[in-house]
Amino acid sequence: MNLTRWPEVKSTYFDAAALSEAERPRFLVNLSERDPELAEIVKGLLSDSAKDGLEISKPCWGEGDPEPARTLPDGHLLGGRFEITNCLGTGGAGEVYRAFDRERREFVAAKLLHLERLPNDAAERLLRNEVHTAQKVNHRNVCRLYEFFPSRENQRPFITMELLAGETLADRLKRAGRFSITEAEPIVKQMLDGLESAHREDVQHRDFKASNIMLAEDSRVVVMDFGLACEVREGEDLGHTISLNKFAGTLAYMAPEQILGQQASVQSDIHALGVVLFEMLTGARRFDGATPMETASRRLNEEAPEPRVDGKPVNRKWAAAIRACLEKDPAKRPASIAALREIFRHGGPIRIPYRKLAVITGFVAACCLVGAGIQIVNQREAAAEARRTAMDSFMRGSKLLEEFSLPAELAAVPHFETAIKADPHFAMAMASLAEVRLLLSRSDSGKANEHLQQAKSWAARAIEIDPNLAEGHVVMAGLHQSDWNWRESEASYLRALQLKPRMAKAHRWYAGLVLQFGRFDDGMRHMRQAMELDPDDRSMPGTVGLYYFLAGRYQEALTILEPAVRDLDTVSRSDGSRHNLAQVYAYLGSTTRGEESKAYFAKARRQAEVMLAMETRGNKPKFSLASQILAHVHLLQGSRELAAPHVKKVMDAYATGHAPAMLVAFLYAARNENAEAVRVLNKGVSDHDPSLLYIHVIPFFLELRKDPRFQEVIHRMALYPHFHFDVALRIFGWASSSISIGV
Amino acid sequence: MPDENVEITAYLRRLRDGDSTAEDDLANAVYGRMREMSHALMRANPGHPSVRPTALVNEVLLELMRLRTVEWNDRIHFYRAASRLMRRRLIDYIRHSNTKRRPPHEMRTDLDDGDLDRLAAVHPNRFEEIYAVHEALDKLGELDPPLAELVEMVYFGGVTIAAVAELRGVSTKTVLRHLDLARAVLEKFLSPKCPAASNSLAYPFDRK
């Protein structure tokens, strides 16, 4: 073929191809008279393209993929004891046979792994694991495993298990389509029982899917293939080997955290369960694309669709359960199977996420979600309209909270108020209103008391309506903290965490409380949990960075704060993390020497200058954080002259009641004026100044702490350094014997 | 490997901004990680092309979905990048798997000769066809890059004709016509070099 003529060839080919069979010969004859070479090439291409040949209009993988071959023929005597009668199935990872146990005179299922796909002794370890794990779970809805047979000469390792007659849920769906609620109910009940029994033994399935659920002939529903994945630790070669072979087809069930390669949990199983429920009711998989690529693309770009049958939404409670299971954030999914059952029963309680709310629109969603706080009993139009208004306002308010700015928080208040007015039993909206008021009490200077009063009353009301609303208890905990009722605060946090163990905010806030008591290990643990549970929380880095600073882990604080500050949206975001970063630099400057010290101080000043620029751009604040940092840095560097104008600004603000006591005390401490520092702090204690929360642990007071007058301040705050067992007792009802050890 | 992620994000941004040279860099970066893992596997079990093509391409998708720092706001870029990576994944696997068609040693340890006879069925090896198309597609790419990209997306990426038509804003008929032409050209590139030309039935692409 003459490649230099390709553009011509291509366009002529398309001209010819567009013609009908009857017209084409005439076209080619004319062409051949004009340009014989071109005509020859085009003719050749046309005839080639008409032939049956290479198939390129379909993917080279997929349907044409050979099924893995079975490796044992019928009649083979496995391990000298099990006579293979037929192959029940082969898959990516292994193969399962029906076999007659000559010793016990009964039929069993025997499972072998494809050895060649596993390095070294991996198959043996996997199978041993599976038996070990599955034997921990003894439940009629979980497939029973009998024995493990290790590899011997000329013998691969294998396991035997109970032989189940029936069809898998996947086969049933393929054969007869979707289930009605009545049909689905008894099956789902057994599925939940089986999964719950495993979770109770700390066993996660990790590969829960319709093809792993057997609908046995005796109406028993059995969850199978338990444990193959569940004891495989993240990051281990084995895990990858398994996923490589098992992956095909399971993307649809994988939870977002599994896709991201993060630690799977009970909530990952619950996600997969949600996909199965969706599939059972609608007969289709959620995000079902025509190809894996489309499925992947839809999962990346689209929100999960509501389950619908013939265009109509499914049963409200089921829809609520499915939606809760399919939450992208594992912390927002039901904490356990028991919690999921509650949703099936009542359509709630569920947490309404702040994020992604914008996409949840329409009445169906409203019905599902409102179940959290309000009991929908009345289906009349007026009530429906009120619910719509309530939900709509609630979502607007929640959306605003995502902005993390004072104006947005102020604007969110009326939305939550409207929501509560439209629905006087909307506990979640009350908790949100309480939370935003609590946030405002710290940032809307001059109106702290008004906000706090409002916050308390709404938080109390929310808990009164729904005593199990974790969000209500978290806000209440924060309020107790701001009131310096430390014990009440800890009790409320623990209550919230008991109700919702995977609530990132509760962990984050609680970490702050225990850190202020100096319980660093405890604090770090909760902080790490918060970070794992909600890595995307934009308010996280600022707080976590501060916590590291308080815990004396300065480099880790920098690791968190530096990138966070780099990413700061300088327009809408408040500069909490920048302030924290500047403080860390200032402290490091004061504890290092020479060039290193100078460099840290310079970095602190640079951050302060950015803050200053932002402060002068917007409405001038009554207290300038930038001035405080500049004053502090200059004082720590020993130059009172340079500090003077900034110190004056801070002191002026303090005189009018706008400067946080602790930040003022820093300046006195830096000038070694301990008496003044203590005076300011004592005044702060009397005012319950929230800036004093971390007084016990803040590194800047390491010197001042030696002063007995400072110890007196701490004493007045009644901070308690150890976990209080009376709190634990009240929360968990622990027996006294179990807590006496080590007290 | 945070640095690697930064790198990948940068490639994807370049790709999104229309810099097609970023595709190769992207493939090397994303795919490099998987290659290491699969080579480790093959070192443990030399000579076994034991993984199904579907598992390999799904793995590519999974890796891409893990790059959550990237906003795939343009579907065609996602499809293009994914198809390119799927192609590489398959080809690299084939290259390293040193295909042999007999059952691997481990599989036979518990079978006697009679057993082996009963298991005589051997699946056609799809990998050989895939590899031949890959080589021919390189040549098509020199001749007509958009046409080669279309084949890559459909044949390696598994993007449906309807989806391609929608993405390119043309009718499915037009897409099919382009594929017909691509196939005719590919066969020309394929035939002189391939054993298919000698009428060997061993090669599935020899259907003339």
Short mmCIF file of N, CA, C and O in Angstrom, two decimals, chain A residues 1 3 6 10 13-14 17 45 48-49 51-62 64-67 70-74 76 116-119 154 156 240 244 247-248 258-262 291-294 296-297 299-301, chain B residues 37 41 44-45 50-55 57-59 61 65-66 68 72 75 78-79 82-83 90 107 109-111 115 118-119 123 126 130 133 143-144 154-160 163 177-181 183-185 187-188 205 207:
data_model
loop_
_atom_site.label_atom_id
_atom_site.label_comp_id
_atom_site.label_asym_id
_atom_site.label_seq_id
_atom_site.Cartn_x
_atom_site.Cartn_y
_atom_site.Cartn_z
N MET A 1 0.84 -1.21 0.00
CA MET A 1 0.00 0.00 0.00
C MET A 1 0.88 1.26 0.00
O MET A 1 1.89 1.30 0.68
N LEU A 3 1.69 4.35 1.33
CA LEU A 3 1.30 5.04 2.56
C LEU A 3 1.25 6.56 2.40
O LEU A 3 0.54 7.23 3.12
N TRP A 6 -2.20 8.00 2.04
CA TRP A 6 -3.20 7.57 3.02
C TRP A 6 -4.41 8.51 3.18
O TRP A 6 -5.55 8.04 3.13
N LYS A 10 -8.08 7.14 2.57
CA LYS A 10 -9.09 7.08 3.63
C LYS A 10 -10.38 7.78 3.20
O LYS A 10 -11.47 7.22 3.32
N TYR A 13 -12.10 5.86 0.49
CA TYR A 13 -12.70 4.64 1.05
C TYR A 13 -14.05 4.96 1.69
O TYR A 13 -15.04 4.27 1.45
N PHE A 14 -14.08 6.04 2.49
CA PHE A 14 -15.35 6.38 3.15
C PHE A 14 -16.41 6.81 2.15
O PHE A 14 -17.59 6.49 2.30
N ALA A 17 -17.59 3.58 0.77
CA ALA A 17 -18.31 2.76 1.75
C ALA A 17 -19.70 3.32 2.02
O ALA A 17 -20.62 2.58 2.38
N LEU A 45 -9.25 -2.66 0.11
CA LEU A 45 -9.70 -2.40 1.49
C LEU A 45 -11.17 -2.74 1.65
O LEU A 45 -11.59 -3.33 2.66
N ASP A 48 -11.55 -6.45 1.80
CA ASP A 48 -11.05 -6.97 3.07
C ASP A 48 -12.01 -6.68 4.21
O ASP A 48 -12.25 -7.50 5.09
N SER A 49 -12.56 -5.47 4.18
CA SER A 49 -13.40 -5.10 5.31
C SER A 49 -14.74 -5.83 5.26
O SER A 49 -15.44 -5.91 6.27
N LYS A 51 -14.96 -9.02 4.48
CA LYS A 51 -14.75 -10.42 4.86
C LYS A 51 -14.91 -10.62 6.36
O LYS A 51 -14.69 -9.70 7.14
N ASP A 52 -15.24 -11.84 6.72
CA ASP A 52 -15.16 -12.18 8.14
C ASP A 52 -13.69 -12.34 8.47
O ASP A 52 -12.96 -12.96 7.73
N GLY A 53 -13.29 -11.82 9.53
CA GLY A 53 -11.87 -11.96 9.87
C GLY A 53 -11.66 -11.55 11.29
O GLY A 53 -12.45 -11.86 12.18
N LEU A 54 -10.60 -10.84 11.45
CA LEU A 54 -10.24 -10.35 12.77
C LEU A 54 -11.41 -9.57 13.38
O LEU A 54 -12.00 -8.72 12.73
N GLU A 55 -11.73 -9.89 14.61
CA GLU A 55 -12.83 -9.19 15.28
C GLU A 55 -12.26 -8.10 16.17
O GLU A 55 -11.64 -8.39 17.19
N ILE A 56 -12.42 -6.83 15.73
CA ILE A 56 -11.88 -5.77 16.57
C ILE A 56 -12.97 -4.84 17.11
O ILE A 56 -12.69 -3.88 17.80
N SER A 57 -14.22 -5.14 16.79
CA SER A 57 -15.28 -4.27 17.30
C SER A 57 -15.75 -4.71 18.68
O SER A 57 -16.69 -4.17 19.22
N LYS A 58 -15.08 -5.72 19.23
CA LYS A 58 -15.35 -6.16 20.59
C LYS A 58 -14.04 -6.22 21.36
O LYS A 58 -12.99 -6.41 20.74
N PRO A 59 -14.10 -6.08 22.66
CA PRO A 59 -12.84 -6.15 23.42
C PRO A 59 -12.17 -7.51 23.28
O PRO A 59 -12.85 -8.52 23.10
N CYS A 60 -10.85 -7.51 23.37
CA CYS A 60 -10.10 -8.75 23.21
C CYS A 60 -10.15 -9.59 24.48
O CYS A 60 -9.55 -10.64 24.56
N TRP A 61 -10.83 -9.08 25.49
CA TRP A 61 -10.96 -9.83 26.73
C TRP A 61 -12.45 -9.90 27.05
O TRP A 61 -13.26 -9.31 26.36
N GLY A 62 -12.80 -10.58 28.12
CA GLY A 62 -14.22 -10.63 28.49
C GLY A 62 -14.81 -11.95 28.08
O GLY A 62 -14.30 -13.00 28.45
N GLY A 64 -14.70 -13.78 25.56
CA GLY A 64 -13.85 -14.78 24.93
C GLY A 64 -12.85 -15.41 25.88
O GLY A 64 -12.18 -16.38 25.53
N ASP A 65 -12.74 -14.85 27.08
CA ASP A 65 -11.78 -15.40 28.03
C ASP A 65 -12.10 -16.84 28.33
O ASP A 65 -13.24 -17.17 28.64
N PRO A 66 -11.12 -17.71 28.25
CA PRO A 66 -11.42 -19.09 28.61
C PRO A 66 -11.69 -19.18 30.11
O PRO A 66 -11.06 -18.51 30.90
N GLU A 67 -12.68 -20.00 30.46
CA GLU A 67 -12.89 -20.30 31.88
C GLU A 67 -11.69 -21.12 32.33
O GLU A 67 -11.18 -21.95 31.57
N ARG A 70 -10.80 -27.16 34.80
CA ARG A 70 -10.73 -27.99 36.01
C ARG A 70 -9.47 -28.84 35.91
O ARG A 70 -9.04 -29.21 34.81
N THR A 71 -8.90 -29.15 37.03
CA THR A 71 -7.64 -29.89 36.96
C THR A 71 -7.78 -31.33 37.44
O THR A 71 -6.86 -32.12 37.28
N LEU A 72 -8.92 -31.67 38.05
CA LEU A 72 -9.10 -33.05 38.49
C LEU A 72 -10.27 -33.68 37.73
O LEU A 72 -11.34 -33.10 37.66
N PRO A 73 -10.05 -34.84 37.14
CA PRO A 73 -11.13 -35.50 36.41
C PRO A 73 -12.07 -36.25 37.36
O PRO A 73 -11.70 -36.53 38.51
N ASP A 74 -13.27 -36.56 36.86
CA ASP A 74 -14.17 -37.39 37.67
C ASP A 74 -13.48 -38.72 37.95
O ASP A 74 -12.76 -39.25 37.12
N HIS A 76 -11.19 -39.22 40.12
CA HIS A 76 -9.91 -39.04 40.80
C HIS A 76 -10.11 -39.17 42.31
O HIS A 76 -11.09 -38.69 42.86
N GLU A 116 -0.60 -22.70 40.67
CA GLU A 116 0.37 -21.97 39.85
C GLU A 116 0.16 -20.47 39.95
O GLU A 116 0.96 -19.69 39.49
N ARG A 117 -0.99 -20.08 40.51
CA ARG A 117 -1.21 -18.64 40.64
C ARG A 117 -0.73 -18.11 41.98
O ARG A 117 -0.86 -16.96 42.28
N LEU A 118 -0.25 -18.99 42.79
CA LEU A 118 0.15 -18.57 44.12
C LEU A 118 1.61 -18.87 44.37
O LEU A 118 2.07 -19.96 44.05
N PRO A 119 2.32 -17.91 44.92
CA PRO A 119 3.72 -18.16 45.20
C PRO A 119 3.89 -19.15 46.35
O PRO A 119 3.16 -19.10 47.35
N ASN A 154 2.93 -35.36 45.89
CA ASN A 154 1.93 -35.58 44.85
C ASN A 154 0.52 -35.20 45.27
O ASN A 154 -0.45 -35.77 44.80
N ARG A 156 -1.84 -31.70 46.29
CA ARG A 156 -2.01 -30.29 46.63
C ARG A 156 -2.80 -30.16 47.93
O ARG A 156 -3.57 -31.07 48.26
N HIS A 240 -2.43 -9.48 47.28
CA HIS A 240 -2.46 -9.04 45.90
C HIS A 240 -2.71 -10.22 44.97
O HIS A 240 -3.47 -10.13 44.01
N LEU A 244 -5.74 -10.33 42.44
CA LEU A 244 -5.48 -10.40 41.02
C LEU A 244 -6.39 -11.44 40.36
O LEU A 244 -6.90 -11.26 39.28
N PHE A 247 -10.49 -10.67 41.33
CA PHE A 247 -11.04 -9.36 41.13
C PHE A 247 -12.18 -9.31 40.13
O PHE A 247 -13.17 -8.62 40.33
N ALA A 248 -12.03 -10.09 39.04
CA ALA A 248 -12.99 -9.98 37.95
C ALA A 248 -14.42 -10.05 38.48
O ALA A 248 -14.78 -11.00 39.16
N GLN A 258 -12.06 0.05 49.77
CA GLN A 258 -11.34 -1.11 49.23
C GLN A 258 -10.72 -0.76 47.88
O GLN A 258 -9.61 -1.15 47.58
N ILE A 259 -11.47 0.00 47.11
CA ILE A 259 -10.94 0.42 45.81
C ILE A 259 -9.69 1.25 46.02
O ILE A 259 -8.71 1.12 45.31
N LEU A 260 -9.72 2.09 47.03
CA LEU A 260 -8.57 2.95 47.30
C LEU A 260 -7.44 2.20 47.98
O LEU A 260 -6.42 2.79 48.31
N GLY A 261 -7.64 0.92 48.23
CA GLY A 261 -6.58 0.13 48.82
C GLY A 261 -6.42 0.36 50.31
O GLY A 261 -5.39 0.05 50.88
N GLN A 262 -7.45 0.95 50.93
CA GLN A 262 -7.35 1.16 52.37
C GLN A 262 -7.87 -0.06 53.11
O GLN A 262 -8.41 -0.98 52.52
N THR A 291 -19.77 -1.93 30.10
CA THR A 291 -18.43 -2.50 30.14
C THR A 291 -17.79 -2.14 31.48
O THR A 291 -18.25 -1.22 32.15
N PRO A 292 -16.72 -2.85 31.85
CA PRO A 292 -16.03 -2.48 33.10
C PRO A 292 -15.60 -1.01 33.09
O PRO A 292 -15.66 -0.33 34.09
N MET A 293 -15.19 -0.55 31.90
CA MET A 293 -14.74 0.85 31.80
C MET A 293 -15.88 1.80 32.15
O MET A 293 -15.69 2.77 32.87
N GLU A 294 -17.06 1.52 31.62
CA GLU A 294 -18.19 2.40 31.92
C GLU A 294 -18.55 2.32 33.40
O GLU A 294 -18.88 3.32 34.03
N ALA A 296 -16.55 1.67 35.82
CA ALA A 296 -15.53 2.42 36.56
C ALA A 296 -15.76 3.92 36.43
O ALA A 296 -15.73 4.66 37.40
N SER A 297 -16.03 4.33 35.20
CA SER A 297 -16.22 5.75 34.95
C SER A 297 -17.43 6.28 35.71
O SER A 297 -17.40 7.37 36.28
N ARG A 299 -18.69 5.00 38.45
CA ARG A 299 -18.39 5.02 39.88
C ARG A 299 -17.56 6.24 40.24
O ARG A 299 -17.66 6.78 41.33
N LEU A 300 -16.70 6.64 39.31
CA LEU A 300 -15.86 7.81 39.60
C LEU A 300 -16.66 9.09 39.53
O LEU A 300 -16.40 10.03 40.27
N ASN A 301 -17.60 9.14 38.63
CA ASN A 301 -18.21 10.43 38.33
C ASN A 301 -19.64 10.60 38.80
O ASN A 301 -20.15 11.71 38.82
N MET B 37 4.67 -5.93 40.56
CA MET B 37 3.96 -6.96 41.31
C MET B 37 3.79 -8.22 40.46
O MET B 37 3.98 -9.33 40.93
N LEU B 41 5.26 -12.17 40.82
CA LEU B 41 4.43 -13.36 40.74
C LEU B 41 4.99 -14.37 39.75
O LEU B 41 5.02 -15.56 39.99
N ALA B 44 7.96 -16.31 40.73
CA ALA B 44 7.64 -17.44 41.59
C ALA B 44 7.13 -18.63 40.78
O ALA B 44 7.27 -19.77 41.16
N ASN B 45 6.50 -18.34 39.65
CA ASN B 45 5.91 -19.41 38.84
C ASN B 45 6.26 -19.19 37.38
O ASN B 45 5.43 -18.77 36.60
N SER B 50 -1.12 -17.51 33.69
CA SER B 50 -2.25 -18.10 34.38
C SER B 50 -3.36 -17.11 34.67
O SER B 50 -4.40 -17.47 35.17
N VAL B 51 -3.14 -15.87 34.38
CA VAL B 51 -4.14 -14.87 34.71
C VAL B 51 -4.98 -14.58 33.48
O VAL B 51 -4.47 -14.47 32.38
N ARG B 52 -6.29 -14.47 33.71
CA ARG B 52 -7.16 -14.21 32.57
C ARG B 52 -7.05 -12.74 32.15
O ARG B 52 -6.89 -11.87 33.00
N PRO B 53 -7.20 -12.47 30.84
CA PRO B 53 -7.09 -11.08 30.38
C PRO B 53 -8.04 -10.14 31.15
O PRO B 53 -7.68 -9.03 31.47
N THR B 54 -9.24 -10.63 31.44
CA THR B 54 -10.21 -9.78 32.13
C THR B 54 -9.67 -9.31 33.49
O THR B 54 -9.84 -8.16 33.88
N ALA B 55 -9.00 -10.23 34.17
CA ALA B 55 -8.45 -9.85 35.48
C ALA B 55 -7.41 -8.76 35.32
O ALA B 55 -7.33 -7.83 36.11
N VAL B 57 -7.15 -6.43 32.89
CA VAL B 57 -7.67 -5.10 32.55
C VAL B 57 -8.47 -4.51 33.70
O VAL B 57 -8.46 -3.30 33.92
N ASN B 58 -9.13 -5.38 34.45
CA ASN B 58 -9.84 -4.87 35.62
C ASN B 58 -8.88 -4.27 36.63
O ASN B 58 -9.18 -3.29 37.30
N GLU B 59 -7.73 -4.87 36.70
CA GLU B 59 -6.72 -4.38 37.62
C GLU B 59 -6.29 -2.96 37.24
O GLU B 59 -6.08 -2.11 38.09
N LEU B 61 -8.13 -0.78 35.76
CA LEU B 61 -9.21 0.14 36.15
C LEU B 61 -9.13 0.44 37.64
O LEU B 61 -9.30 1.58 38.08
N MET B 65 -8.77 3.99 39.41
CA MET B 65 -9.75 4.52 40.35
C MET B 65 -9.10 4.92 41.67
O MET B 65 -9.63 5.73 42.41
N ARG B 66 -7.95 4.32 41.93
CA ARG B 66 -7.26 4.68 43.16
C ARG B 66 -6.63 6.06 43.10
O ARG B 66 -6.28 6.63 44.10
N ARG B 68 -7.34 9.01 43.26
CA ARG B 68 -8.51 9.85 43.51
C ARG B 68 -8.17 11.33 43.56
O ARG B 68 -9.04 12.17 43.64
N TRP B 72 -11.47 13.25 36.99
CA TRP B 72 -11.71 12.76 35.63
C TRP B 72 -12.93 13.48 35.10
O TRP B 72 -13.97 12.87 34.92
N ARG B 75 -14.73 12.36 30.24
CA ARG B 75 -14.82 10.91 30.12
C ARG B 75 -13.87 10.35 29.07
O ARG B 75 -13.26 9.31 29.24
N PHE B 78 -10.44 9.77 30.33
CA PHE B 78 -10.38 8.58 31.18
C PHE B 78 -10.34 7.33 30.33
O PHE B 78 -9.50 6.44 30.51
N TYR B 79 -11.23 7.27 29.33
CA TYR B 79 -11.29 6.11 28.46
C TYR B 79 -9.97 5.92 27.71
O TYR B 79 -9.48 4.82 27.54
N ALA B 82 -7.19 4.87 30.13
CA ALA B 82 -7.42 3.51 30.62
C ALA B 82 -7.15 2.49 29.51
O ALA B 82 -6.54 1.45 29.75
N SER B 83 -7.61 2.81 28.29
CA SER B 83 -7.41 1.87 27.18
C SER B 83 -5.93 1.68 26.91
O SER B 83 -5.45 0.57 26.69
N LEU B 90 -1.76 -5.85 29.18
CA LEU B 90 -1.90 -7.16 28.52
C LEU B 90 -0.61 -7.53 27.78
O LEU B 90 -0.12 -8.65 27.90
N MET B 107 0.47 -28.45 38.72
CA MET B 107 -0.89 -28.94 38.52
C MET B 107 -0.92 -30.45 38.30
O MET B 107 -1.92 -31.09 38.48
N THR B 109 1.08 -32.73 39.71
CA THR B 109 1.69 -33.59 40.72
C THR B 109 0.71 -34.62 41.27
O THR B 109 1.12 -35.71 41.63
N ASP B 110 -0.57 -34.26 41.34
CA ASP B 110 -1.48 -35.23 41.93
C ASP B 110 -2.28 -35.98 40.86
O ASP B 110 -3.32 -36.54 41.11
N LEU B 111 -1.80 -35.96 39.63
CA LEU B 111 -2.52 -36.65 38.56
C LEU B 111 -1.65 -37.75 37.96
O LEU B 111 -0.45 -37.56 37.80
N ASP B 115 -5.29 -39.61 34.21
CA ASP B 115 -5.94 -38.34 34.54
C ASP B 115 -5.63 -37.30 33.47
O ASP B 115 -6.50 -36.58 33.00
N ARG B 118 -7.51 -37.58 30.34
CA ARG B 118 -8.90 -37.13 30.47
C ARG B 118 -9.02 -35.60 30.49
O ARG B 118 -10.06 -35.04 30.30
N LEU B 119 -7.92 -34.97 30.79
CA LEU B 119 -7.94 -33.51 30.84
C LEU B 119 -7.31 -32.89 29.60
O LEU B 119 -6.69 -31.85 29.64
N HIS B 123 -7.43 -24.82 26.20
CA HIS B 123 -8.13 -23.63 25.71
C HIS B 123 -7.31 -22.92 24.65
O HIS B 123 -6.11 -22.89 24.71
N ARG B 126 -5.71 -16.96 23.60
CA ARG B 126 -6.13 -15.66 23.10
C ARG B 126 -4.95 -14.69 23.04
O ARG B 126 -4.94 -13.75 22.27
N ILE B 130 -3.94 -11.34 20.53
CA ILE B 130 -3.83 -10.01 21.11
C ILE B 130 -2.48 -9.39 20.79
O ILE B 130 -2.37 -8.23 20.41
N VAL B 133 -2.25 -8.32 17.09
CA VAL B 133 -3.00 -7.09 16.83
C VAL B 133 -2.24 -5.89 17.39
O VAL B 133 -2.17 -4.83 16.76
N LEU B 143 0.46 5.36 10.67
CA LEU B 143 -0.26 5.77 9.48
C LEU B 143 -1.40 6.73 9.83
O LEU B 143 -1.59 7.76 9.19
N ASP B 144 -2.15 6.39 10.85
CA ASP B 144 -3.38 7.13 11.16
C ASP B 144 -3.67 7.07 12.66
O ASP B 144 -4.42 6.21 13.13
N VAL B 154 -11.65 0.41 21.62
CA VAL B 154 -12.67 -0.64 21.50
C VAL B 154 -12.07 -2.02 21.81
O VAL B 154 -12.62 -2.77 22.61
N TYR B 155 -10.95 -2.32 21.17
CA TYR B 155 -10.39 -3.66 21.26
C TYR B 155 -9.67 -3.91 22.58
O TYR B 155 -9.82 -4.95 23.20
N PHE B 156 -8.91 -2.93 23.02
CA PHE B 156 -8.18 -3.11 24.28
C PHE B 156 -8.94 -2.54 25.47
O PHE B 156 -8.91 -3.09 26.56
N GLY B 157 -9.61 -1.41 25.26
CA GLY B 157 -10.27 -0.75 26.39
C GLY B 157 -11.67 -1.30 26.64
O GLY B 157 -12.21 -1.12 27.72
N GLY B 158 -12.26 -1.93 25.62
CA GLY B 158 -13.61 -2.45 25.82
C GLY B 158 -14.67 -1.35 25.85
O GLY B 158 -15.76 -1.54 26.37
N VAL B 159 -14.35 -0.20 25.28
CA VAL B 159 -15.37 0.85 25.20
C VAL B 159 -16.36 0.45 24.11
O VAL B 159 -15.95 0.00 23.03
N THR B 160 -17.64 0.60 24.39
CA THR B 160 -18.62 0.15 23.40
C THR B 160 -18.69 1.11 22.22
O THR B 160 -18.34 2.29 22.34
N ALA B 163 -20.73 4.06 23.02
CA ALA B 163 -20.05 5.06 23.86
C ALA B 163 -19.07 5.90 23.03
O ALA B 163 -19.00 7.11 23.18
N ARG B 177 -17.96 2.04 10.46
CA ARG B 177 -17.28 2.19 9.17
C ARG B 177 -15.78 2.41 9.39
O ARG B 177 -14.94 1.85 8.68
N HIS B 178 -15.45 3.21 10.39
CA HIS B 178 -14.03 3.43 10.71
C HIS B 178 -13.38 2.14 11.16
O HIS B 178 -12.24 1.84 10.80
N LEU B 179 -14.12 1.37 11.95
CA LEU B 179 -13.55 0.11 12.44
C LEU B 179 -13.32 -0.87 11.30
O LEU B 179 -12.34 -1.61 11.28
N ASP B 180 -14.26 -0.85 10.34
CA ASP B 180 -14.10 -1.73 9.18
C ASP B 180 -12.80 -1.40 8.45
O ASP B 180 -12.03 -2.28 8.07
N LEU B 181 -12.59 -0.11 8.25
CA LEU B 181 -11.38 0.31 7.56
C LEU B 181 -10.15 -0.10 8.37
O LEU B 181 -9.18 -0.65 7.83
N ARG B 183 -9.83 -2.46 10.42
CA ARG B 183 -9.63 -3.90 10.38
C ARG B 183 -8.96 -4.33 9.06
O ARG B 183 -8.03 -5.14 9.04
N ALA B 184 -9.43 -3.71 7.96
CA ALA B 184 -8.85 -4.04 6.66
C ALA B 184 -7.36 -3.72 6.65
O ALA B 184 -6.54 -4.49 6.16
N VAL B 185 -7.02 -2.56 7.21
CA VAL B 185 -5.61 -2.16 7.22
C VAL B 185 -4.81 -3.07 8.15
O VAL B 185 -3.71 -3.52 7.82
N GLU B 187 -5.35 -6.09 8.95
CA GLU B 187 -5.13 -7.41 8.36
C GLU B 187 -3.97 -7.37 7.38
O GLU B 187 -3.23 -8.34 7.24
N LYS B 188 -3.84 -6.23 6.70
CA LYS B 188 -2.73 -6.12 5.76
C LYS B 188 -1.40 -6.12 6.52
O LYS B 188 -0.42 -6.71 6.09
N PHE B 205 -6.84 -15.49 14.73
CA PHE B 205 -7.17 -14.38 13.84
C PHE B 205 -7.15 -14.80 12.38
O PHE B 205 -7.48 -14.04 11.51
N ARG B 207 -9.02 -16.22 10.09
CA ARG B 207 -10.39 -16.69 9.82
C ARG B 207 -10.76 -16.51 8.36
O ARG B 207 -11.93 -16.51 8.02
#
